[in-house]
């Protein structure tokens, strides 16, 4: 079961570092050549510079894609030292010639794979296991959309946590079809979403405010960088309006889109973006001779009315809002 998270830069990083020296000792990513990561090698009790890897970015021969264990759900390519053959007992990935040890309480070395057809034993299924896929005996044939606890139960070999809703409890993990693009998804309306770990699965399009990797995964059609550097789904504003909890702002290309509110400041409080205001509106009030400030503001009422001594300011490109009266 794998949560979702965008990682678009991973492929570029991998391509940029092909042919660069790896396995040099390090303490942080900053000690490594650009594009490499500093990964802990528990077997050698040292951290080394390594190429990043994922389910869709496998390592070169002789290396195993090992989850970094730093909360990133990303992998690093580490040297395989083991001689244990597929089917024999193991205690860690790098003991195995295949670079993969799997099996719960009684783990054995297993083949790595890209789909069922690449498993040498036709009785095995190619399942998603963190940052790689491996061949194991299936335990069920659940279709996409059914609840699961283990990818072995799913006909697709993929059991994934759906994206957490903005409000409410997280949904339970479900089986999901595998894909490379949206046209691979047999269930109408599904998007091909990249998961943390690099695999792609067919899931319902992501709602505004959820983490994304590509616009094609978002119901609203936009996957935009947020103020914290993460990527979030967004949709276009309708008449400069958004759903509760969202504010209409300009993206870097000038589109008016709905992004999650960052604060709930009242009308009249200073602001730098509409996302700080409970009303979803932040306006700069000024005349040719007077500067009145950039403030959170409420929309004007019927017939351009405002209360509390405020006046209605018109905005040719958005919503008319109530602000301080000039000369007041």
Rosetta silent file (secondary structure, phi, psi, omega in degrees, C-alpha in Angstrom):
SEQUENCE: XXXXXXXXXXXXXXXXXXXXXXXXXXXXXXXXXXXXXXXXXXXXXXXXXXXXXXXXXXXXXXXXXXXXXXXXXXXXXXXXXXXXXXXXXXXXXXXXXXXXXXXXXXXXXXXXXXXXXXXXXXXXXXXXXXXXXXXXXXXXXXXXXXXXXXXXXXXXXXXXXXXXXXXXXXXXXXXXXXXXXXXXXXXXXXXXXXXXXXXXXXXXXXXXXXXXXXXXXXXXXXXXXXXXXXXXXXXXXXXXXXXXXXXXXXXXXXXXXXXXXXXXXXXXXXXXXXXXXXXXXXXXXXXXXXXXXXXXXXXXXXXXXXXXXXXXXXXXXXXXXXXXXXXX
SCORE:     score description
SCORE:     0.000 S_00000001
   1 L     0.000  128.999 -171.931    0.000    0.000    0.000 S_00000001
   2 L  -136.766  128.432  176.545    1.519    3.196   -1.078 S_00000001
   3 L   -71.914  167.294 -177.486    0.477    6.773   -0.631 S_00000001
   4 E   -93.868  146.703  172.481    0.597    9.029   -3.452 S_00000001
   5 L  -169.585  136.678  179.348    3.170   11.740   -4.100 S_00000001
   6 L   -74.539  146.019  178.652    4.514   13.531   -7.191 S_00000001
   7 L  -148.700   52.990 -172.423    8.161   13.030   -8.194 S_00000001
   8 L   -63.674  -27.811 -176.007    8.516   14.478  -11.676 S_00000001
   9 H   -76.949  -11.012 -173.757   12.141   15.495  -11.198 S_00000001
  10 H   -62.938  -43.895 -178.701   13.267   11.933  -10.487 S_00000001
  11 H   -63.435  -42.375  179.525   13.547   10.894  -14.138 S_00000001
  12 H   -63.819  -39.119  179.567   15.503   14.021  -15.041 S_00000001
  13 H   -64.535  -41.713 -179.745   17.842   13.457  -12.130 S_00000001
  14 H   -62.920  -46.403 -178.584   18.446    9.857  -13.174 S_00000001
  15 H   -64.003  -38.530 -176.058   19.169   10.834  -16.780 S_00000001
  16 H   -68.878  -22.459 -174.438   21.465   13.661  -15.731 S_00000001
  17 H  -105.858   -0.171  178.828   23.646   11.399  -13.603 S_00000001
  18 L   -58.043  126.439 -179.448   24.027    8.391  -15.899 S_00000001
  19 L    93.608   -9.401  179.464   27.761    7.720  -16.189 S_00000001
  20 L   -81.642  151.805  179.241   28.649    9.785  -13.087 S_00000001
  21 L   -65.546  139.744  178.150   30.680    8.170  -10.260 S_00000001
  22 L  -130.185 -179.187  177.670   28.605    6.711   -7.443 S_00000001
  23 L    67.938   16.550  172.583   29.097    4.835   -4.152 S_00000001
  24 L   -81.551  146.375 -177.309   31.355    7.575   -2.737 S_00000001
  25 E   -67.150  151.213 -177.293   30.890    8.196    0.996 S_00000001
  26 L  -157.393  169.060  173.809   28.714   11.142    2.044 S_00000001
  27 L  -117.446  -34.353  177.515   26.783   12.649    4.921 S_00000001
  28 L  -139.792  169.339  177.857   24.056   14.578    3.077 S_00000001
  29 H   -57.920  -29.929 -177.884   22.763   14.931   -0.503 S_00000001
  30 H   -65.183  -19.584  179.517   24.836   18.122   -0.786 S_00000001
  31 H   -79.756   -8.412 -173.937   28.026   16.012   -0.653 S_00000001
  32 L  -103.696  158.424  173.253   27.053   14.229   -3.892 S_00000001
  33 L   -56.070  144.145 -179.987   27.240   15.168   -7.563 S_00000001
  34 L   -49.208  131.578  178.895   24.076   16.976   -8.666 S_00000001
  35 L    98.263  -21.568  175.904   21.290   14.459   -9.202 S_00000001
  36 E   -88.777  160.778  178.323   22.707   11.807   -6.855 S_00000001
  37 E  -122.526  153.421  177.712   21.350   11.175   -3.371 S_00000001
  38 E   -92.366  110.290 -174.814   23.104   10.264   -0.128 S_00000001
  39 E  -115.342  142.170 -179.976   21.709    6.866    0.881 S_00000001
  40 E   -76.698  124.554  174.912   22.420    4.820    3.986 S_00000001
  41 E  -101.273   92.606 -175.561   24.180    1.518    3.262 S_00000001
  42 L   -64.201  -31.324 -178.650   23.292   -0.457    6.397 S_00000001
  43 L   -66.818  -36.596 -179.167   25.320   -3.493    5.309 S_00000001
  44 L   -98.159   -3.131 -179.925   28.525   -1.455    5.094 S_00000001
  45 L    56.763   45.553 -179.897   27.501    0.916    7.921 S_00000001
  46 E  -153.421  156.804  173.728   28.186    3.967    5.764 S_00000001
  47 E  -100.904  138.465 -176.478   26.246    6.441    3.601 S_00000001
  48 E  -133.651  152.672  175.345   27.140    6.603   -0.092 S_00000001
  49 E   -72.062  129.541 -174.733   26.223    8.715   -3.114 S_00000001
  50 E  -141.398  157.979  174.143   23.769    6.756   -5.241 S_00000001
  51 E   -76.230  140.547  174.015   21.478    7.187   -8.204 S_00000001
  52 E   -69.760  154.791  179.529   17.802    7.645   -7.328 S_00000001
  53 E  -147.963  166.660 -179.652   15.480    4.880   -8.495 S_00000001
  54 E  -162.204  177.468 -179.386   11.800    3.988   -8.548 S_00000001
  55 L   -59.117  -31.232  178.400    9.393    1.412   -9.939 S_00000001
  56 L  -101.332    7.523  176.461    9.574    3.201  -13.303 S_00000001
  57 E  -136.289   73.885 -175.504   13.315    3.972  -12.999 S_00000001
  58 L   -68.299  161.842  178.924   15.058    0.639  -12.317 S_00000001
  59 L   -82.662  164.806  174.838   18.722    0.337  -11.389 S_00000001
  60 L   -70.618  164.649  177.366   21.498   -0.985  -13.607 S_00000001
  61 L   -56.654  138.989  179.819   22.557   -4.628  -13.394 S_00000001
  62 L    90.117   -4.268  178.085   24.371   -5.387  -10.153 S_00000001
  63 E  -121.057  150.310  177.848   22.484   -2.722   -8.206 S_00000001
  64 E  -117.524  140.258  176.881   19.295   -3.003   -6.147 S_00000001
  65 E   -83.983  107.096 -175.425   16.682   -0.282   -5.699 S_00000001
  66 E  -110.470  129.087  177.673   16.460    0.063   -1.906 S_00000001
  67 E   -59.282  134.792 -172.021   13.933    2.357   -0.216 S_00000001
  68 L   -68.544  -26.145  177.828   15.887    5.165    1.441 S_00000001
  69 L    73.327   20.709 -179.709   14.012    4.938    4.729 S_00000001
  70 L  -110.315   14.754 -179.915   14.041    8.708    5.233 S_00000001
  71 L    88.111   -2.324 -176.806   10.314    9.214    4.777 S_00000001
  72 L   -85.725  -15.051 -174.886   10.650   10.196    1.118 S_00000001
  73 L    57.979   26.346  176.124    9.333    6.872   -0.280 S_00000001
  74 L  -110.038  157.765 -178.655   12.124    7.136   -2.856 S_00000001
  75 E  -109.066  165.052  175.445   14.754    4.529   -3.644 S_00000001
  76 E  -135.452  143.434 -179.081   18.510    4.549   -4.150 S_00000001
  77 E   -82.635  115.638  178.751   20.638    2.147   -6.200 S_00000001
  78 E  -120.111  152.321 -175.388   23.008    0.200   -3.931 S_00000001
  79 E   -65.163  135.576  174.033   25.471   -2.564   -4.833 S_00000001
  80 L   -88.875  118.974 -178.299   24.194   -6.158   -4.624 S_00000001
  81 L  -103.685  -14.924 -170.125   26.775   -8.251   -2.773 S_00000001
  82 L   -78.596  163.772  179.446   24.784  -11.443   -2.180 S_00000001
  83 L  -121.651    7.170 -176.009   24.893  -14.816   -3.878 S_00000001
  84 E   -73.188  132.936 -176.258   21.514  -16.192   -2.709 S_00000001
  85 L   -85.607  160.875  176.383   19.415  -17.563   -5.572 S_00000001
  86 L   -56.773  132.101  179.798   15.706  -16.961   -6.249 S_00000001
  87 L    97.722  -15.511 -179.769   13.584  -19.163   -3.986 S_00000001
  88 L   -92.799  152.153 -177.956   16.164  -19.470   -1.207 S_00000001
  89 E   -60.985  148.943 -179.456   15.709  -17.871    2.257 S_00000001
  90 L  -150.918  166.347  176.915   17.055  -14.357    2.800 S_00000001
  91 L  -124.669   -2.407  179.216   17.025  -11.555    5.346 S_00000001
  92 L  -164.426  154.791 -176.474   17.631   -8.554    3.093 S_00000001
  93 H   -54.483  -41.819 -170.335   17.406   -7.452   -0.539 S_00000001
  94 H   -81.597   -1.947  169.840   21.138   -7.284   -1.111 S_00000001
  95 H   -75.144  -20.753 -172.566   21.724  -10.888   -0.052 S_00000001
  96 E   -94.573  139.436  173.957   19.901  -11.894   -3.243 S_00000001
  97 L   -57.219  -33.125 -177.780   21.403  -12.028   -6.719 S_00000001
  98 L   -78.199  -14.695 -177.354   18.092  -10.540   -7.897 S_00000001
  99 L    78.486   15.897 -178.420   18.317   -7.639   -5.443 S_00000001
 100 L  -143.098  123.605  176.769   14.902   -8.467   -3.957 S_00000001
 101 E  -120.695  123.777 -173.097   13.990  -10.343   -0.763 S_00000001
 102 E  -149.598  149.975  175.033   10.258  -10.631   -0.049 S_00000001
 103 L   143.793   16.367  175.143    7.823  -12.831    1.840 S_00000001
 104 H    67.827 -123.299 -174.776    6.864  -11.522    5.274 S_00000001
 105 H   -71.106  -25.654 -178.761    7.749  -13.896    8.132 S_00000001
 106 H  -127.544   69.896 -173.665    9.586  -16.348    5.845 S_00000001
 107 L   -70.109  147.427  175.365   11.249  -14.199    3.181 S_00000001
 108 E  -134.725  160.875  174.544   12.929  -15.634    0.105 S_00000001
 109 E   -68.678  136.763 -178.438   14.790  -14.125   -2.828 S_00000001
 110 L  -130.556  158.903  175.404   12.394  -13.231   -5.652 S_00000001
 111 L   -71.151  149.660  165.945   12.646  -12.072   -9.249 S_00000001
 112 E   -92.947  156.454 -172.019   12.139   -8.431  -10.118 S_00000001
 113 L  -152.937  171.727  173.080    9.688   -7.750  -12.960 S_00000001
 114 L  -116.589  -26.716  174.686    7.806   -5.178  -14.993 S_00000001
 115 L  -161.494  176.683 -175.669    4.607   -7.195  -15.574 S_00000001
 116 H   -57.794  -32.804 -176.649    3.258  -10.755  -15.230 S_00000001
 117 H   -68.381  -18.289 -179.196    4.811  -11.779  -18.549 S_00000001
 118 H   -92.736    2.380  174.585    8.307  -11.105  -17.206 S_00000001
 119 L   -84.723  126.790 -177.601    7.933  -13.602  -14.319 S_00000001
 120 L   -61.832  -39.667  176.983    9.742  -16.849  -15.156 S_00000001
 121 L   -90.095  114.288 -176.134    7.153  -18.898  -13.238 S_00000001
 122 L   -63.385  -17.870  179.213    3.791  -18.321  -14.942 S_00000001
 123 L   -77.882  -14.545 -179.134    2.011  -19.093  -11.659 S_00000001
 124 E   -84.983  163.837  177.929    3.528  -15.989  -10.073 S_00000001
 125 E  -123.306  142.518  177.470    2.172  -12.466  -10.231 S_00000001
 126 E   -86.020  107.181 -176.542    4.154   -9.252  -10.689 S_00000001
 127 E  -109.884  155.484  175.668    3.176   -7.116   -7.686 S_00000001
 128 E   -80.621  121.479 -179.444    4.097   -3.589   -6.639 S_00000001
 129 E  -128.673   91.407  179.814    6.432   -3.733   -3.633 S_00000001
 130 L    61.561 -113.976 -173.971    7.520   -0.245   -2.562 S_00000001
 131 L   -97.172   13.096  178.700    9.982    1.101   -5.175 S_00000001
 132 E  -150.869  172.615  173.769   10.055   -2.021   -7.381 S_00000001
 133 E  -115.071  141.974 -177.609    7.891   -4.870   -8.696 S_00000001
 134 E  -135.426  156.231 -179.826    8.559   -8.500   -7.792 S_00000001
 135 E   -91.900  118.565  179.552    7.243  -11.946   -8.802 S_00000001
 136 E  -141.758  160.854  175.809    5.346  -13.731   -6.006 S_00000001
 137 E   -67.105  133.912  178.771    2.486  -16.271   -5.722 S_00000001
 138 L   -75.089  156.669  175.954   -0.916  -14.490   -5.754 S_00000001
 139 L  -118.534    1.197  179.540   -3.427  -14.884   -2.913 S_00000001
 140 L  -172.233  178.729  179.662   -6.496  -13.501   -4.700 S_00000001
 141 L  -136.682   44.929 -178.034   -7.945  -11.960   -7.855 S_00000001
 142 E   -66.101  136.832  178.768   -9.690   -8.848   -6.574 S_00000001
 143 L   -79.398  169.587  177.823  -10.671   -6.391   -9.333 S_00000001
 144 L   -59.034  137.807  179.299   -9.832   -2.692   -9.400 S_00000001
 145 L    98.475  -16.597  179.433  -11.780   -0.712   -6.837 S_00000001
 146 L   -82.240  146.139  178.622  -12.059   -3.508   -4.264 S_00000001
 147 E   -65.415  144.906 -177.663  -10.598   -2.997   -0.782 S_00000001
 148 L  -146.846  162.794  173.275   -7.255   -4.739   -0.169 S_00000001
 149 L  -123.931  -13.600 -176.731   -4.513   -5.093    2.425 S_00000001
 150 L  -147.910  136.542 -179.260   -1.818   -6.729    0.260 S_00000001
 151 H   -62.107  -19.902  177.023   -1.025   -6.400   -3.472 S_00000001
 152 H   -62.649  -24.612 -178.252   -0.998  -10.216   -3.754 S_00000001
 153 H   -75.608  -20.082 -170.990   -4.791  -10.067   -3.370 S_00000001
 154 E   -93.859  137.086  177.404   -5.235   -7.858   -6.445 S_00000001
 155 L   -59.592  -30.266 -179.695   -5.495   -9.168   -9.995 S_00000001
 156 L   -83.448  -15.970 -175.048   -3.375   -6.178  -11.045 S_00000001
 157 L    78.516   11.778 -178.350   -0.756   -6.728   -8.325 S_00000001
 158 L  -127.195  120.189  175.944   -1.260   -3.149   -7.116 S_00000001
 159 E  -120.955  119.428 -168.772   -2.869   -2.183   -3.781 S_00000001
 160 E  -133.732  146.286  171.945   -2.761    1.561   -3.180 S_00000001
 161 L   -77.569  121.263  173.650   -3.934    4.159   -0.672 S_00000001
 162 L   -62.041  160.116  179.103   -6.257    6.600   -2.472 S_00000001
 163 L   -61.419  141.650  178.358   -5.365   10.271   -1.952 S_00000001
 164 L   -65.699  139.274  175.737   -6.491   11.636    1.400 S_00000001
 165 L   -70.091  161.087  176.948   -9.544   13.902    1.179 S_00000001
 166 L   -62.858  -38.227  177.822   -9.241   17.553    2.190 S_00000001
 167 L  -130.778  153.282  177.231  -11.678   16.786    5.007 S_00000001
 168 L    95.675  178.049 -176.816  -12.771   13.527    6.600 S_00000001
 169 L   -78.482  147.841  176.298  -11.118   10.191    7.234 S_00000001
 170 L   -60.479  146.564  177.730   -8.661    8.657    4.730 S_00000001
 171 L   -77.480  150.617  178.318  -10.144    6.062    2.394 S_00000001
 172 L   -69.779  157.812  178.767   -9.029    2.419    2.809 S_00000001
 173 L   -63.414  149.320 -178.856   -6.522    0.983    0.293 S_00000001
 174 E  -135.851  156.407  170.661   -7.949   -0.450   -2.925 S_00000001
 175 E   -69.739  144.571 -179.382   -6.793   -2.560   -5.851 S_00000001
 176 L  -140.148  144.135  175.669   -5.962   -0.430   -8.895 S_00000001
 177 L   -69.912  149.070  176.768   -5.253   -1.132  -12.555 S_00000001
 178 E   -86.355  154.859 -177.231   -1.718   -0.422  -13.785 S_00000001
 179 L  -158.844  163.862  168.826   -1.103    2.138  -16.509 S_00000001
 180 L  -112.648  -28.372  177.837    1.406    4.244  -18.399 S_00000001
 181 L  -152.354  169.068 -172.920   -1.124    6.875  -19.504 S_00000001
 182 H   -59.188  -31.127 -178.525   -4.831    7.620  -19.038 S_00000001
 183 H   -68.256  -13.135  177.180   -5.825    5.688  -22.173 S_00000001
 184 H   -80.665  -11.545 -174.189   -4.600    2.499  -20.441 S_00000001
 185 L   -85.088  116.721 -175.336   -7.293    2.831  -17.763 S_00000001
 186 L   -73.419  -23.887 -179.036  -10.271    0.560  -18.528 S_00000001
 187 L   -88.866  119.537 -176.996  -12.651    2.275  -16.106 S_00000001
 188 L   -55.403  136.273  177.371  -14.022    5.446  -17.652 S_00000001
 189 L    93.791  -14.218  179.676  -13.048    8.665  -15.897 S_00000001
 190 E   -72.754  151.842  173.942   -9.950    7.305  -14.166 S_00000001
 191 E  -109.804  152.320  176.717   -6.636    9.161  -14.376 S_00000001
 192 E   -89.560  103.821 -171.003   -3.187    7.526  -14.615 S_00000001
 193 E  -104.576  132.179  176.370   -1.633    8.710  -11.348 S_00000001
 194 E   -81.729  127.631 -178.355    2.056    8.366  -10.420 S_00000001
 195 E   -92.430  160.916  168.165    2.454    6.927   -6.931 S_00000001
 196 L   -61.232  132.510 -174.700    5.208    7.468   -4.413 S_00000001
 197 L   104.679  -14.067  170.314    7.734    4.830   -5.366 S_00000001
 198 L   101.507  -14.457  178.349    7.328    5.474   -9.096 S_00000001
 199 L   -74.593  163.822  176.508    4.568    3.106  -10.205 S_00000001
 200 E  -122.683  141.579 -177.148    1.479    4.389  -12.000 S_00000001
 201 E  -142.910  152.982  179.341   -2.084    3.313  -11.288 S_00000001
 202 E   -83.049  116.005  179.881   -5.592    4.135  -12.508 S_00000001
 203 E  -137.179  160.558  175.902   -7.434    6.160   -9.865 S_00000001
 204 E   -56.555  141.491  179.694  -10.275    8.652   -9.784 S_00000001
 205 L   -52.562  145.940 -174.594   -9.015   12.104  -10.809 S_00000001
 206 E   -78.911  138.839  179.559   -7.615   14.055   -7.874 S_00000001
 207 L   -75.591  161.610  176.867   -9.672   16.807   -6.265 S_00000001
 208 L   -54.358  137.774  176.902   -8.452   20.385   -5.870 S_00000001
 209 L    93.245  -12.076  179.611   -5.857   20.736   -3.117 S_00000001
 210 L   -86.772  152.140 -179.720   -4.547   17.169   -3.311 S_00000001
 211 E   -65.333  139.667 -176.366   -0.914   16.394   -4.090 S_00000001
 212 L  -142.051  171.180  173.463   -0.266   15.655   -7.759 S_00000001
 213 L  -119.125  -31.408 -176.950    2.474   15.055  -10.279 S_00000001
 214 L  -143.785  150.745 -178.977    0.802   15.996  -13.559 S_00000001
 215 H   -60.081  -29.975 -178.811   -2.218   18.018  -14.641 S_00000001
 216 H   -64.083  -18.674  179.739   -3.693   14.927  -16.308 S_00000001
 217 H   -86.857   -8.805 -172.887   -4.217   13.398  -12.833 S_00000001
 218 E  -100.987  135.634  179.151   -6.309   16.342  -11.583 S_00000001
 219 L   -61.101  -34.417 -178.172  -10.073   16.648  -11.977 S_00000001
 220 L   -85.279   -6.891  174.565   -9.688   20.411  -12.441 S_00000001
 221 L    88.836   -0.179  179.097   -6.986   20.100  -15.087 S_00000001
 222 E  -126.328  135.122  170.767   -4.176   21.965  -13.267 S_00000001
 223 E  -122.987  107.270 -168.240   -1.241   20.626  -11.205 S_00000001
 224 E  -122.080  149.956  177.015    0.531   23.694   -9.815 S_00000001
 225 E   -73.433  129.931  179.946    3.447   24.410   -7.493 S_00000001
 226 L   -91.500  177.994 -176.059    2.271   25.676   -4.112 S_00000001
 227 L   -64.704  -23.900  179.426    4.046   28.123   -1.796 S_00000001
 228 L   -92.767    7.109  178.804    5.791   25.258    0.037 S_00000001
 229 L    90.488  -11.218  178.245    7.162   23.796   -3.205 S_00000001
 230 L   -77.598  164.050  178.301    4.690   20.901   -3.327 S_00000001
 231 E  -103.401  131.364 -176.991    2.421   20.300   -6.323 S_00000001
 232 E  -129.071  144.394  174.752   -1.335   20.651   -5.800 S_00000001
 233 E   -71.597  146.805  178.411   -4.364   20.057   -8.009 S_00000001
 234 E  -149.487  159.277  174.943   -6.417   23.116   -8.935 S_00000001
 235 E  -126.582  164.412 -179.607   -9.337   24.050  -11.164 S_00000001
 236 E   -70.101  143.570  174.891  -10.239   27.249  -12.985 S_00000001
 237 L   -66.244  149.197  175.562  -12.231   29.858  -11.063 S_00000001
 238 E  -111.670  112.818 -176.024  -15.851   30.287  -12.154 S_00000001
 239 L    53.628   39.150  178.755  -16.775   33.981  -12.321 S_00000001
 240 L    66.011   19.052 -178.706  -13.794   34.583  -10.005 S_00000001
 241 E  -116.647  153.308  178.120  -15.391   32.296   -7.393 S_00000001
 242 L  -135.287  167.641  176.168  -14.213   29.046   -5.752 S_00000001
 243 L   -66.716  162.320  177.703  -15.632   26.434   -3.407 S_00000001
 244 L   -55.099  137.948  179.878  -15.455   26.991    0.350 S_00000001
 245 L    89.886   -0.526  179.811  -11.891   26.672    1.621 S_00000001
 246 E  -127.857  156.608  178.569  -10.358   27.838   -1.666 S_00000001
 247 E  -129.126  147.543 -179.733   -9.389   31.230   -3.075 S_00000001
 248 E   -87.552  117.936 -178.139   -9.163   32.447   -6.677 S_00000001
 249 E  -135.278  165.520  176.562   -5.580   33.462   -7.531 S_00000001
 250 E   -87.746  133.780  171.986   -3.395   33.901  -10.622 S_00000001
 251 L   -85.933 -176.506 -174.494   -0.945   31.119  -11.465 S_00000001
 252 L   -67.220  -16.540  179.939    2.429   31.821  -13.093 S_00000001
 253 L  -105.307   10.066  175.922    0.858   31.742  -16.564 S_00000001
 254 L    87.818    4.269  176.238   -1.992   34.101  -15.724 S_00000001
 255 L   -75.380  140.865  174.493   -4.737   31.509  -15.278 S_00000001
 256 E   -88.774  112.897 -173.185   -7.279   32.271  -12.551 S_00000001
 257 E  -130.561  157.477  179.422   -7.344   29.091  -10.459 S_00000001
 258 E   -92.909  119.221  177.541   -8.724   27.877   -7.120 S_00000001
 259 E  -122.980  153.404 -177.133   -6.047   27.074   -4.521 S_00000001
 260 E   -59.193  141.042  175.644   -6.476   26.112   -0.839 S_00000001
 261 L   -66.597  146.004 -179.844   -6.802   28.983    1.623 S_00000001
 262 L  -103.040  -18.909 -177.986   -3.781   29.554    3.871 S_00000001
 263 L  -156.946  175.300 -179.209   -5.481   31.685    6.531 S_00000001
 264 L  -129.727   49.716 -179.945   -8.890   33.120    7.519 S_00000001
 265 E   -67.252  143.588 -178.186   -8.156   36.825    7.967 S_00000001
 266 L   -80.192  161.960  176.044  -11.196   39.067    8.262 S_00000001
 267 L   -56.627  134.533 -178.920  -12.101   41.904    5.900 S_00000001
 268 L    99.033  -15.284  178.156   -9.898   44.925    6.596 S_00000001
 269 L   -83.285  146.208  178.921   -6.853   42.920    7.716 S_00000001
 270 E   -61.083  150.329  179.811   -3.617   43.282    5.687 S_00000001
 271 L  -152.295  163.367  173.828   -2.873   40.529    3.151 S_00000001
 272 L  -119.676  -16.846  178.809   -0.478   39.599    0.374 S_00000001
 273 L  -150.719  151.975  179.296   -2.650   36.988   -1.368 S_00000001
 274 H   -60.323  -21.002 -177.425   -6.336   36.100   -1.534 S_00000001
 275 H   -71.528  -11.899  178.019   -5.440   32.750    0.055 S_00000001
 276 H   -88.826   -9.658 -171.114   -4.910   34.510    3.398 S_00000001
 277 E  -104.848  138.343  178.370   -8.457   35.909    3.499 S_00000001
 278 L   -60.479  -33.041 -178.996  -11.621   34.210    4.763 S_00000001
 279 L   -78.633  -16.600 -175.125  -13.536   35.837    1.896 S_00000001
 280 L    80.789   14.492 -178.669  -11.032   34.662   -0.712 S_00000001
 281 L  -131.305  125.805  174.767  -10.432   38.266   -1.822 S_00000001
 282 E  -126.349  121.117 -173.750   -7.319   40.400   -1.256 S_00000001
 283 E  -128.696  146.537  175.115   -7.361   43.815   -2.953 S_00000001
 284 E   -95.872  117.512 -177.241   -5.003   46.762   -3.260 S_00000001
 285 E  -102.341  119.970 -179.974   -6.944   49.974   -2.566 S_00000001
 286 E  -161.890  150.511  170.142   -5.452   53.179   -3.952 S_00000001
 287 L  -114.500 -176.876  179.489   -6.315   56.288   -5.925 S_00000001
 288 L   -64.468  -22.273 -175.350   -3.987   58.501   -7.915 S_00000001
 289 L  -120.440   -4.278 -172.934   -3.311   60.528   -4.771 S_00000001
 290 L  -141.058  132.238  177.089   -3.965   58.173   -1.858 S_00000001
 291 E  -102.292  120.128 -174.632   -2.618   54.794   -0.752 S_00000001
 292 E  -111.047   -3.863  174.587   -5.165   52.876    1.349 S_00000001
 293 E   104.485  165.378  175.043   -3.437   49.515    1.704 S_00000001
 294 E  -106.694  114.739 -167.295   -3.720   45.911    0.530 S_00000001
 295 E  -135.281  152.451  168.282   -6.494   44.332    2.553 S_00000001
 296 E   -64.856  144.666 -175.008   -8.799   41.345    2.795 S_00000001
 297 L  -147.285  150.399  174.637  -12.209   42.357    1.461 S_00000001
 298 L   -94.342  151.416  176.106  -15.765   41.105    1.115 S_00000001
 299 E   -63.473  150.981  175.671  -17.630   41.230   -2.217 S_00000001
 300 L   -65.636  150.703  178.681  -19.987   44.146   -2.731 S_00000001
 301 L   -83.165 -170.138  179.194  -23.643   43.481   -2.043 S_00000001
 302 H   -59.749  138.923 -178.153  -26.638   43.919   -4.302 S_00000001
 303 H    60.699   32.868  175.580  -26.590   47.251   -6.130 S_00000001
 304 H    59.721   37.676 -178.793  -22.922   47.716   -5.157 S_00000001
 305 L   -92.965  150.554  175.389  -23.718   48.237   -1.488 S_00000001
 306 L  -138.889  157.853 -179.959  -21.280   47.890    1.427 S_00000001
 307 L  -110.921  173.136  174.040  -21.695   48.226    5.183 S_00000001
 308 L    65.651   28.305  178.178  -19.634   49.777    7.970 S_00000001
 309 L    80.043    4.943  178.298  -18.716   52.929    6.070 S_00000001
 310 L   -84.961  161.164  178.076  -17.013   50.994    3.267 S_00000001
 311 E  -123.729  159.922 -177.888  -17.549   51.683   -0.433 S_00000001
 312 E   -86.438  122.679  176.131  -17.674   49.385   -3.438 S_00000001
 313 E  -101.766  132.869 -178.369  -14.508   49.295   -5.529 S_00000001
 314 L   -89.896  147.252  178.337  -14.856   47.956   -9.059 S_00000001
 315 L  -132.303  111.123 -177.441  -12.481   45.438  -10.596 S_00000001
 316 L   -64.222  -22.194 -175.543  -12.655   45.018  -14.369 S_00000001
 317 L  -108.878    5.540 -177.194  -10.869   41.651  -14.118 S_00000001
 318 L  -161.312 -147.617 -176.215  -12.547   40.158  -11.055 S_00000001
 319 L   -89.400  135.311  173.846  -15.062   40.625   -8.264 S_00000001
 320 L   -69.395  135.566 -174.568  -16.074   44.085   -7.047 S_00000001
 321 E  -131.164  158.846  179.560  -15.185   44.364   -3.345 S_00000001
 322 E   -86.604  131.056 -179.590  -15.868   46.620   -0.371 S_00000001
 323 E  -144.948  178.934 -177.937  -12.971   48.791    0.782 S_00000001
 324 L   -64.388  145.923  179.324  -12.106   51.982    2.640 S_00000001
 325 L   -77.555  131.124  177.061  -13.547   55.231    1.309 S_00000001
 326 L   -58.242  140.921  178.516  -10.945   57.577   -0.187 S_00000001
 327 L    75.789    7.981 -176.876  -10.349   60.654    1.932 S_00000001
 328 L   -79.508    0.000    0.000  -11.916   58.944    4.929 S_00000001
